[in-house]
Amino acid sequence: MGCRGFVLPFVLIILLSLGILFQGLLHASGNLRRYADRVAREAGGIYAAESAIVAFLHGMPHGEVAIESEEGSLWGRVCAPVPGDSLQKPSKVCALYGSKFARFRFEDWMLFVQNLRRGVREGIAGDLRLRHLSGNRRFFTLDSSAAFRIQDGDLYLDLDGRVRSASFDVDGNVAVKGSATFDTLRIFARGNVELGGRVSVAYLELVSDAFVEVKSEFSFSGGLYGRDGLRIAGRAHGIFPCVAVSLGSGDSRAELAGHALFEGVIASPGGSVDIEDKKNLLGASYPGSVTDSSFALLPVVFDGDRMVFRRRFEP
């Protein structure tokens, strides 16, 4: 009798515990289901936004998705909204893209350089911060954002620190050194340009009507053009995506030498390309061949299949 009196409460406790556990599992499964539904909606929204971007880049209809696009620089940018419920802030997927490398005609390279040349000059001239100076100029410090037109003189930059944005339109030569970081750097020079020091540029647009030399530990992503040729040497680093073009003829050439590493397209369509060590080119040379097609990306001014190389979510 005593044993039965002990077992009954024990069984009741077990049943009660199982009931509580089962109720907790039902509650947990409800939360899990709601979480799974939310993740599925978010994934579906991202899929819809990215599908719209892919359709846009291939010239296909992209439904009622409101596409934002701009091609005002070397690389295109396109955004599509991610559908969300009323409790979520609207967000969007943005992609940066370029054109897959192909063997273009000399006229296509001419068009690229003309557009780059015009774009750099217009971008500098249209900068509301633009200041006009005369004669040779040396800068050891700059504001976080600066723009200058240097008339009848050379420009010398020896900076230490970070500069968000800097633009220079220079009648003479340009030399850059020091230990600095630029988010954006635009240079239009009628003379030679020398880029060196421990300087890094996240986005570079450079046009020289003479010769361009990149050396030391200078690193950049973007595009540069030297009419009379260009040389990338030392431990310089062209970071994907980047393009370097010499558009002279005859003896004009583009050269990659020393321990310099270049991840992109280096071209001299009217002259020659000299690559000292083939392992230091990740991408393509023109005239030449494709070393690694994943790095062979051209600016959006070139017609051809679009290739997304970076995407991110924005609020």
mmCIF file of C-alpha atoms in Angstrom, residues 8-132:
data_model
loop_
_atom_site.group_PDB
_atom_site.id
_atom_site.type_symbol
_atom_site.label_atom_id
_atom_site.label_comp_id
_atom_site.label_asym_id
_atom_site.label_seq_id
_atom_site.Cartn_x
_atom_site.Cartn_y
_atom_site.Cartn_z
ATOM 1 C CA LEU A 8 1.014 7.531 -7.904
ATOM 2 C CA PRO A 9 2.428 10.967 -7.016
ATOM 3 C CA PHE A 10 5.611 10.062 -8.928
ATOM 4 C CA VAL A 11 3.592 9.200 -12.062
ATOM 5 C CA LEU A 12 1.579 12.383 -11.698
ATOM 6 C CA ILE A 13 4.787 14.435 -11.477
ATOM 7 C CA ILE A 14 6.129 12.741 -14.615
ATOM 8 C CA LEU A 15 2.893 13.372 -16.500
ATOM 9 C CA LEU A 16 2.849 16.972 -15.365
ATOM 10 C CA SER A 17 6.484 17.415 -16.448
ATOM 11 C CA LEU A 18 5.793 15.853 -19.830
ATOM 12 C CA GLY A 19 2.797 18.135 -20.262
ATOM 13 C CA ILE A 20 4.848 21.207 -19.465
ATOM 14 C CA LEU A 21 7.612 19.998 -21.773
ATOM 15 C CA PHE A 22 5.161 19.300 -24.591
ATOM 16 C CA GLN A 23 3.566 22.714 -24.151
ATOM 17 C CA GLY A 24 7.034 24.299 -24.242
ATOM 18 C CA LEU A 25 7.858 22.387 -27.425
ATOM 19 C CA LEU A 26 4.641 23.623 -29.018
ATOM 20 C CA HIS A 27 5.514 27.166 -28.033
ATOM 21 C CA ALA A 28 9.087 26.753 -29.282
ATOM 22 C CA SER A 29 7.933 25.272 -32.573
ATOM 23 C CA GLY A 30 5.617 28.252 -33.020
ATOM 24 C CA ASN A 31 8.529 30.657 -32.518
ATOM 25 C CA LEU A 32 10.702 28.566 -34.807
ATOM 26 C CA ARG A 33 8.019 28.569 -37.466
ATOM 27 C CA ARG A 34 7.638 32.342 -37.241
ATOM 28 C CA TYR A 35 11.417 32.739 -37.433
ATOM 29 C CA ALA A 36 11.586 30.412 -40.434
ATOM 30 C CA ASP A 37 8.784 32.357 -42.126
ATOM 31 C CA ARG A 38 10.627 35.652 -41.531
ATOM 32 C CA VAL A 39 13.896 34.260 -42.896
ATOM 33 C CA ALA A 40 12.039 32.893 -45.931
ATOM 34 C CA ARG A 41 10.457 36.319 -46.590
ATOM 35 C CA GLU A 42 13.821 38.064 -46.264
ATOM 36 C CA ALA A 43 15.502 35.530 -48.542
ATOM 37 C CA GLY A 44 12.692 35.911 -51.054
ATOM 38 C CA GLY A 45 13.048 39.696 -50.987
ATOM 39 C CA ILE A 46 16.808 39.512 -51.544
ATOM 40 C CA TYR A 47 16.280 37.019 -54.365
ATOM 41 C CA ALA A 48 13.746 39.354 -56.010
ATOM 42 C CA ALA A 49 16.106 42.346 -55.724
ATOM 43 C CA GLU A 50 19.127 40.463 -57.076
ATOM 44 C CA SER A 51 17.069 38.936 -59.883
ATOM 45 C CA ALA A 52 15.971 42.441 -60.891
ATOM 46 C CA ILE A 53 19.620 43.573 -60.950
ATOM 47 C CA VAL A 54 20.663 40.612 -63.104
ATOM 48 C CA ALA A 55 17.765 41.264 -65.493
ATOM 49 C CA PHE A 56 18.666 44.967 -65.699
ATOM 50 C CA LEU A 57 22.326 44.243 -66.485
ATOM 51 C CA HIS A 58 21.329 41.886 -69.303
ATOM 52 C CA GLY A 59 18.806 44.298 -70.786
ATOM 53 C CA MET A 60 15.819 42.174 -69.760
ATOM 54 C CA PRO A 61 12.534 43.332 -68.227
ATOM 55 C CA HIS A 62 12.785 43.590 -64.449
ATOM 56 C CA GLY A 63 9.108 43.925 -63.572
ATOM 57 C CA GLU A 64 7.960 46.704 -61.286
ATOM 58 C CA VAL A 65 11.185 46.823 -59.283
ATOM 59 C CA ALA A 66 12.452 50.402 -59.004
ATOM 60 C CA ILE A 67 16.025 50.194 -60.280
ATOM 61 C CA GLU A 68 18.572 52.901 -59.428
ATOM 62 C CA SER A 69 21.611 52.982 -61.707
ATOM 63 C CA GLU A 70 24.556 55.257 -62.423
ATOM 64 C CA GLU A 71 27.500 54.985 -64.784
ATOM 65 C CA GLY A 72 29.245 58.252 -64.038
ATOM 66 C CA SER A 73 32.567 56.593 -63.249
ATOM 67 C CA LEU A 74 34.675 53.646 -64.371
ATOM 68 C CA TRP A 75 32.454 51.094 -62.676
ATOM 69 C CA GLY A 76 28.681 51.002 -62.841
ATOM 70 C CA ARG A 77 26.459 50.910 -59.772
ATOM 71 C CA VAL A 78 22.937 49.541 -59.646
ATOM 72 C CA CYS A 79 20.546 49.131 -56.711
ATOM 73 C CA ALA A 80 17.210 47.381 -56.229
ATOM 74 C CA PRO A 81 14.937 47.574 -53.156
ATOM 75 C CA VAL A 82 14.387 44.544 -50.922
ATOM 76 C CA PRO A 83 10.659 44.119 -50.167
ATOM 77 C CA GLY A 84 9.946 44.176 -46.423
ATOM 78 C CA ASP A 85 7.030 44.396 -44.016
ATOM 79 C CA SER A 86 5.872 47.530 -42.242
ATOM 80 C CA LEU A 87 8.020 46.768 -39.166
ATOM 81 C CA GLN A 88 11.246 46.797 -41.144
ATOM 82 C CA LYS A 89 13.123 49.735 -42.562
ATOM 83 C CA PRO A 90 13.338 49.633 -46.375
ATOM 84 C CA SER A 91 16.670 48.274 -47.560
ATOM 85 C CA LYS A 92 18.294 47.673 -50.916
ATOM 86 C CA VAL A 93 20.889 45.518 -52.594
ATOM 87 C CA CYS A 94 23.556 47.464 -54.498
ATOM 88 C CA ALA A 95 26.050 45.989 -56.944
ATOM 89 C CA LEU A 96 29.163 47.405 -58.599
ATOM 90 C CA TYR A 97 29.877 46.026 -62.037
ATOM 91 C CA GLY A 98 32.029 46.322 -65.140
ATOM 92 C CA SER A 99 32.314 44.711 -68.563
ATOM 93 C CA LYS A 100 33.908 41.330 -69.131
ATOM 94 C CA PHE A 101 37.224 41.565 -70.937
ATOM 95 C CA ALA A 102 37.197 41.146 -74.720
ATOM 96 C CA ARG A 103 39.541 42.036 -77.577
ATOM 97 C CA PHE A 104 38.283 45.466 -78.505
ATOM 98 C CA ARG A 105 39.362 47.582 -81.437
ATOM 99 C CA PHE A 106 41.693 50.550 -81.110
ATOM 100 C CA GLU A 107 38.666 52.832 -81.542
ATOM 101 C CA ASP A 108 37.094 51.287 -78.435
ATOM 102 C CA TRP A 109 40.183 52.108 -76.387
ATOM 103 C CA MET A 110 40.137 55.631 -77.814
ATOM 104 C CA LEU A 111 36.548 56.003 -76.677
ATOM 105 C CA PHE A 112 37.458 54.782 -73.205
ATOM 106 C CA VAL A 113 40.283 57.303 -72.857
ATOM 107 C CA GLN A 114 38.182 60.170 -74.239
ATOM 108 C CA ASN A 115 35.441 59.385 -71.730
ATOM 109 C CA LEU A 116 37.912 59.018 -68.870
ATOM 110 C CA ARG A 117 39.671 62.248 -69.817
ATOM 111 C CA ARG A 118 36.421 64.181 -70.085
ATOM 112 C CA GLY A 119 34.969 62.623 -66.941
ATOM 113 C CA VAL A 120 37.996 63.453 -64.796
ATOM 114 C CA ARG A 121 38.167 67.073 -66.004
ATOM 115 C CA GLU A 122 34.431 67.654 -65.661
ATOM 116 C CA GLY A 123 34.380 66.015 -62.243
ATOM 117 C CA ILE A 124 37.114 68.339 -60.995
ATOM 118 C CA ALA A 125 35.700 71.468 -62.670
ATOM 119 C CA GLY A 126 32.251 70.767 -61.241
ATOM 120 C CA ASP A 127 33.494 70.362 -57.669
ATOM 121 C CA LEU A 128 31.934 73.087 -55.525
ATOM 122 C CA ARG A 129 35.061 73.196 -53.344
ATOM 123 C CA LEU A 130 37.359 74.011 -56.299
ATOM 124 C CA ARG A 131 40.007 76.655 -55.584
ATOM 125 C CA HIS A 132 42.211 78.288 -58.244
#
